[in-house]
Amino acid sequence: MRAFALFFALVFSLFAEANAEDGHDLWLRYRPLPAAAAAREHRYVEGASAYSHDARIVAAAREFNGAVAALLNIVPNAAIEQSAGEVILGTSADLKHEFPGLHLDTSGLGAEGYLIRSVAVNANPTIVVTGNSGAGVLYGTFALIREIQLGHSLANLSIRSTPRYALRVLDHWDNLDRTIERGYAGPSLWDWATLPKIDQRYIDYARADASVGINGAVLNNVNADPKILSPEYLAKVAALANALRPYGVRVYLSVRFSSPVEVGHLKTADPMDPAVKAWWRSEADSLYRLIPDFGGFVVKANSEGEPGPWDYHRTQADGANVIADALAPHDGTVFWRAFVYSATKEDRAKQAYDEFKPLDGHFRNNVIVQVKNGPIDFQPREPFSPLFGQMPETHVGLEVQLTREYLGGDDGIVFLAPMWTEALDSDTCSPRCGRPVKSTVTAMAGVANIGSDRNWTGSNFNQANWYAFGRLAWNPSLSPLQIATEWTRMTWGNDPRLVKPVVATMVNSREAVVDYMTPLGLVHQFQNDHHYGPAPWSCNLSFPSWNPCYYNSANSGGIGFDRTKTGSDAVDQYAPPVAHEFAGPNTVPEKYLLFFHHLPWTQRLRSGQSLWDSLIVHYDRGVAQVGENRRTWNSLRPYIDPQRYAQVSNDLDRQVLEAWWWRDASIAYWQSLSKLPLPPGHSSPAHPLSYYQSIHFDTVPGFKIPRIDARTMCVAGRGGPKCAL
Ligand code: GCW
């Protein structure tokens, strides 16, 4: 078979344009390796050929040749077939036919795994990238490019890798008017007005996803607009699906549970109603005629005002299953979110478990119950959700948030891999200890941080969270250190003088945020609605669990939420060994202390310090760390291009201010209750408490909850807070 021609001219023009260092090229920036290293590796790489018609393999060859042209400063040979330096791309089936002498063991690679091997073909040294599908070859090709970017030797390659989870999906909380709920990177990437016209950015987005193994994109906000299922929008969705397909990215949509009423004009969305069942089936059938590899639906039901099965006195499983049944014949998936809570008196941290645990085993096989990493809501730190490990008869997916809703938006540097690995590695002790969250889940979903900003994610360092999500969804055992190192070298350069300090900054950055925002297990101390900045005093929302005061339970006697037997007893939702550990103020990991315990300000901690002193020490540690990160960045000036250097300097300046603001406002408020002096060596807040309490923003990025029409929302009585109150 002839290898298919590659369109270098196009690729070259694409890469040539990308000279300016404005962050747009992400980690796929393909800057030349030092001449000696390039010459050394060039011996093994003359050019890639695709031995397949599969669009993903054709795309892989194009990417590879574009990448090595830039990285190795060569003109790749498109007609390299079967001579030295060929990089052979094809599935095992393609290659069996073409190279009967090659014995490549692709068993065990599954549908998306890959094998990269140095082999001799007709005595010529070549490199083979193969797998059982076009997707495997695509991921293998990006892995090989990564090897080159990292300056690894291509001499004797033997790399096998398979993804841990089959579904690795980004959830875009993008509205159809191009605002993004909790988005800090400009308007939505999806330009619904001009679609089905395809913008190059969609393709570059898909390239970036593929490079880290992300294989699904939920295009719209989970607070879904029913219009997404209208023929006008579906034609646009189909165009996007076509654009993303060569990069292995399937599209999914968020749908409103009440769509049968709003779109189908039925009288009800009751999941047990035969007309409703038929409507979902015919909707799915027509969608799959349009998009044969459509991924499926995401549903946020009975949460924060969204309609759901409770409106008809049905369970969450009834709701999920009616949609799952419609998708099943097409191999589609329902991601059914477990993020439910309502205006009851029950501790919000308990509500999802209370609702879902009894339904274990009641969900169809193509339902994934999507659970946020913690029981509250993407806080800088929370313990893992007790649902992990405790729904053994149900597929459970882990949902994390890339966009920094509660972590300062696009301020400064906050690398989230340490937060996600903390959750992934938490031992559920279900059914016995030694069973971490990562081995209990079957999928990972990440709330995207991507918009149409030139640098995609609002700040250069937020790109690392996109990268890290993909890498961890592929291999949840990677360490934050390894991920940060890879990303830094590809994004900023291989010079060790920059790699070491940048990686060190990234790895400490999440703990620093926890320290200056919500130390020792505090959660949800943010200003209302937009969640930017501190407001631990805030107590005026009618929905109790939207108030910071609810979470801190602070008064003159002490601080913290009692989730032991004397309080809400949320600890009891965990498996006994975990429950036991969390229940004791002397056994609970200190980082979760105030999440589970209400303690006097003067309580002695295991360190010997009082709770009060320890709190202050944490705030100051966070502030100090951010100051140090700022100075570290200063010292990197000689190694960083001026444009991105200036951008990050600005981001860090804002973070330094933000850290002081959090520290001062929080201490001022706690001190108004505790009446205790600051420990020696710790400075008083710069302003009186009233100053911090008077800070209000009319507008901040990331906040636009679409107006919900009360008529459609309260479909039948029990539709969440806005209906209940
Ligand atoms: O944390 C909350 C956010 C909402 C979001 C919700 C959810 C999309 O503040 O903006 O809504 O979580 O996860 O559904």
Short mmCIF file of N, CA, C and O in Angstrom, two decimals, residues 312-368:
data_model
loop_
_atom_site.label_atom_id
_atom_site.label_comp_id
_atom_site.label_asym_id
_atom_site.label_seq_id
_atom_site.Cartn_x
_atom_site.Cartn_y
_atom_site.Cartn_z
N TYR A 312 -41.50 14.74 39.53
CA TYR A 312 -42.59 13.79 39.26
C TYR A 312 -42.59 12.67 40.30
O TYR A 312 -43.12 11.59 40.06
N HIS A 313 -41.91 12.96 41.42
CA HIS A 313 -41.81 11.96 42.50
C HIS A 313 -41.17 10.67 41.99
O HIS A 313 -41.57 9.57 42.35
N ARG A 314 -40.20 10.82 41.12
CA ARG A 314 -39.41 9.68 40.64
C ARG A 314 -37.99 9.81 41.18
O ARG A 314 -37.57 10.90 41.58
N THR A 315 -37.23 8.73 41.11
CA THR A 315 -35.87 8.78 41.65
C THR A 315 -34.89 9.27 40.58
O THR A 315 -35.20 9.30 39.39
N GLN A 316 -33.69 9.57 41.05
CA GLN A 316 -32.63 9.96 40.13
C GLN A 316 -32.34 8.82 39.15
O GLN A 316 -32.03 9.06 37.99
N ALA A 317 -32.47 7.60 39.60
CA ALA A 317 -32.22 6.46 38.70
C ALA A 317 -33.31 6.39 37.62
O ALA A 317 -33.01 6.16 36.44
N ASP A 318 -34.56 6.63 37.99
CA ASP A 318 -35.63 6.63 36.98
C ASP A 318 -35.31 7.67 35.91
O ASP A 318 -35.51 7.44 34.72
N GLY A 319 -34.85 8.82 36.37
CA GLY A 319 -34.54 9.91 35.44
C GLY A 319 -33.42 9.54 34.50
O GLY A 319 -33.50 9.74 33.28
N ALA A 320 -32.35 8.99 35.07
CA ALA A 320 -31.19 8.65 34.24
C ALA A 320 -31.55 7.54 33.25
O ALA A 320 -31.14 7.56 32.09
N ASN A 321 -32.34 6.56 33.73
CA ASN A 321 -32.56 5.37 32.91
C ASN A 321 -33.40 5.64 31.67
O ASN A 321 -33.17 5.02 30.62
N VAL A 322 -34.33 6.56 31.76
CA VAL A 322 -35.16 6.80 30.57
C VAL A 322 -34.28 7.36 29.44
O VAL A 322 -34.44 7.00 28.27
N ILE A 323 -33.31 8.15 29.82
CA ILE A 323 -32.42 8.72 28.78
C ILE A 323 -31.40 7.66 28.35
O ILE A 323 -31.09 7.52 27.16
N ALA A 324 -30.94 6.88 29.32
CA ALA A 324 -29.98 5.83 28.99
C ALA A 324 -30.58 4.82 28.02
O ALA A 324 -29.92 4.36 27.08
N ASP A 325 -31.83 4.47 28.23
CA ASP A 325 -32.47 3.50 27.33
C ASP A 325 -32.54 4.02 25.90
O ASP A 325 -32.44 3.26 24.95
N ALA A 326 -32.71 5.32 25.79
CA ALA A 326 -32.79 5.90 24.44
C ALA A 326 -31.42 5.87 23.76
O ALA A 326 -31.32 5.70 22.55
N LEU A 327 -30.36 6.01 24.55
CA LEU A 327 -29.01 6.07 23.97
C LEU A 327 -28.40 4.68 23.77
O LEU A 327 -27.51 4.51 22.93
N ALA A 328 -28.88 3.71 24.54
CA ALA A 328 -28.23 2.40 24.56
C ALA A 328 -28.08 1.76 23.17
O ALA A 328 -27.00 1.25 22.85
N PRO A 329 -29.12 1.78 22.33
CA PRO A 329 -28.94 1.12 21.03
C PRO A 329 -27.83 1.74 20.20
O PRO A 329 -27.34 1.14 19.25
N HIS A 330 -27.44 2.96 20.55
CA HIS A 330 -26.40 3.65 19.77
C HIS A 330 -25.07 3.67 20.50
O HIS A 330 -24.16 4.39 20.12
N ASP A 331 -25.00 2.95 21.62
CA ASP A 331 -23.76 2.91 22.37
C ASP A 331 -23.43 4.25 23.02
O ASP A 331 -22.26 4.59 23.23
N GLY A 332 -24.46 5.02 23.34
CA GLY A 332 -24.25 6.33 23.96
C GLY A 332 -24.28 6.23 25.48
O GLY A 332 -24.79 5.27 26.06
N THR A 333 -23.74 7.24 26.11
CA THR A 333 -23.58 7.24 27.57
C THR A 333 -24.37 8.41 28.17
O THR A 333 -24.42 9.49 27.58
N VAL A 334 -24.93 8.19 29.34
CA VAL A 334 -25.49 9.30 30.12
C VAL A 334 -24.57 9.57 31.30
O VAL A 334 -24.32 8.67 32.11
N PHE A 335 -24.05 10.78 31.37
CA PHE A 335 -23.36 11.21 32.58
C PHE A 335 -24.42 11.89 33.44
O PHE A 335 -24.93 12.96 33.08
N TRP A 336 -24.77 11.25 34.51
CA TRP A 336 -25.84 11.76 35.38
C TRP A 336 -25.18 12.33 36.62
O TRP A 336 -24.55 11.61 37.38
N ARG A 337 -25.31 13.62 36.82
CA ARG A 337 -24.53 14.26 37.89
C ARG A 337 -25.14 14.01 39.27
O ARG A 337 -26.36 14.08 39.44
N ALA A 338 -24.25 13.73 40.22
CA ALA A 338 -24.71 13.49 41.59
C ALA A 338 -24.71 14.77 42.42
O ALA A 338 -24.92 14.73 43.62
N PHE A 339 -24.47 15.89 41.76
CA PHE A 339 -24.39 17.18 42.48
C PHE A 339 -25.80 17.68 42.78
O PHE A 339 -26.30 18.59 42.15
N VAL A 340 -26.47 17.03 43.71
CA VAL A 340 -27.82 17.45 44.07
C VAL A 340 -27.85 17.90 45.53
O VAL A 340 -27.18 17.32 46.38
N TYR A 341 -28.55 18.93 45.75
CA TYR A 341 -28.81 19.35 47.13
C TYR A 341 -29.99 20.29 47.07
O TYR A 341 -30.28 20.89 46.04
N SER A 342 -30.70 20.39 48.19
CA SER A 342 -31.82 21.31 48.19
C SER A 342 -31.94 21.98 49.55
O SER A 342 -31.13 21.73 50.45
N ALA A 343 -32.96 22.81 49.66
CA ALA A 343 -33.06 23.69 50.82
C ALA A 343 -33.58 22.98 52.05
O ALA A 343 -34.40 23.52 52.79
N THR A 344 -33.14 21.77 52.29
CA THR A 344 -33.57 21.09 53.51
C THR A 344 -32.64 21.51 54.64
O THR A 344 -31.65 22.19 54.42
N LYS A 345 -32.94 21.02 55.82
CA LYS A 345 -32.08 21.35 56.96
C LYS A 345 -30.85 20.44 56.98
O LYS A 345 -29.92 20.63 57.72
N GLU A 346 -30.87 19.41 56.16
CA GLU A 346 -29.78 18.43 56.17
C GLU A 346 -28.47 19.08 55.70
O GLU A 346 -28.46 19.92 54.80
N ASP A 347 -27.38 18.69 56.35
CA ASP A 347 -26.04 19.10 55.94
C ASP A 347 -25.87 18.87 54.44
O ASP A 347 -26.06 17.76 53.95
N ARG A 348 -25.48 19.92 53.73
CA ARG A 348 -25.34 19.78 52.28
C ARG A 348 -24.34 18.69 51.92
O ARG A 348 -24.49 17.99 50.91
N ALA A 349 -23.30 18.53 52.75
CA ALA A 349 -22.27 17.52 52.46
C ALA A 349 -22.85 16.11 52.44
O ALA A 349 -22.24 15.20 51.89
N LYS A 350 -24.03 15.92 53.04
CA LYS A 350 -24.59 14.57 53.11
C LYS A 350 -25.59 14.26 52.01
O LYS A 350 -25.95 13.10 51.79
N GLN A 351 -26.06 15.28 51.34
CA GLN A 351 -27.26 15.08 50.52
C GLN A 351 -27.05 14.17 49.31
O GLN A 351 -27.92 13.36 48.99
N ALA A 352 -25.93 14.29 48.63
CA ALA A 352 -25.72 13.47 47.43
C ALA A 352 -25.67 11.98 47.81
O ALA A 352 -26.29 11.13 47.17
N TYR A 353 -24.94 11.70 48.87
CA TYR A 353 -24.84 10.30 49.32
C TYR A 353 -26.21 9.77 49.73
O TYR A 353 -26.61 8.67 49.35
N ASP A 354 -26.93 10.57 50.51
CA ASP A 354 -28.26 10.13 50.97
C ASP A 354 -29.15 9.79 49.79
O ASP A 354 -29.94 8.84 49.84
N GLU A 355 -29.03 10.55 48.73
CA GLU A 355 -29.89 10.35 47.58
C GLU A 355 -29.44 9.17 46.72
O GLU A 355 -30.25 8.36 46.25
N PHE A 356 -28.13 9.09 46.50
CA PHE A 356 -27.64 8.14 45.50
C PHE A 356 -27.29 6.76 46.06
O PHE A 356 -27.48 5.76 45.37
N LYS A 357 -26.76 6.71 47.26
CA LYS A 357 -26.31 5.41 47.79
C LYS A 357 -27.44 4.37 47.74
O LYS A 357 -27.22 3.24 47.29
N PRO A 358 -28.68 4.73 48.16
CA PRO A 358 -29.74 3.70 48.12
C PRO A 358 -30.08 3.26 46.69
O PRO A 358 -30.75 2.25 46.50
N LEU A 359 -29.62 4.03 45.70
CA LEU A 359 -29.96 3.69 44.31
C LEU A 359 -28.88 2.83 43.65
O LEU A 359 -28.95 2.55 42.45
N ASP A 360 -27.86 2.46 44.43
CA ASP A 360 -26.78 1.65 43.85
C ASP A 360 -27.37 0.39 43.21
O ASP A 360 -28.18 -0.30 43.83
N GLY A 361 -26.95 0.14 41.98
CA GLY A 361 -27.46 -1.04 41.28
C GLY A 361 -28.72 -0.78 40.49
O GLY A 361 -29.18 -1.64 39.75
N HIS A 362 -29.27 0.42 40.62
CA HIS A 362 -30.52 0.72 39.91
C HIS A 362 -30.28 1.48 38.60
O HIS A 362 -31.22 1.79 37.89
N PHE A 363 -29.04 1.81 38.33
CA PHE A 363 -28.76 2.57 37.11
C PHE A 363 -28.41 1.63 35.96
O PHE A 363 -27.75 0.60 36.18
N ARG A 364 -28.83 1.99 34.77
CA ARG A 364 -28.48 1.18 33.60
C ARG A 364 -26.96 1.15 33.43
O ARG A 364 -26.24 2.05 33.89
N ASN A 365 -26.53 0.20 32.64
CA ASN A 365 -25.10 0.00 32.44
C ASN A 365 -24.43 1.16 31.69
O ASN A 365 -23.22 1.38 31.82
N ASN A 366 -25.20 1.89 30.91
CA ASN A 366 -24.61 3.02 30.18
C ASN A 366 -24.83 4.36 30.88
O ASN A 366 -24.77 5.41 30.27
N VAL A 367 -25.08 4.28 32.19
CA VAL A 367 -25.13 5.51 33.00
C VAL A 367 -23.84 5.60 33.81
O VAL A 367 -23.41 4.61 34.40
N ILE A 368 -23.26 6.78 33.82
CA ILE A 368 -22.15 7.04 34.73
C ILE A 368 -22.62 8.10 35.71
O ILE A 368 -23.03 9.19 35.30
#
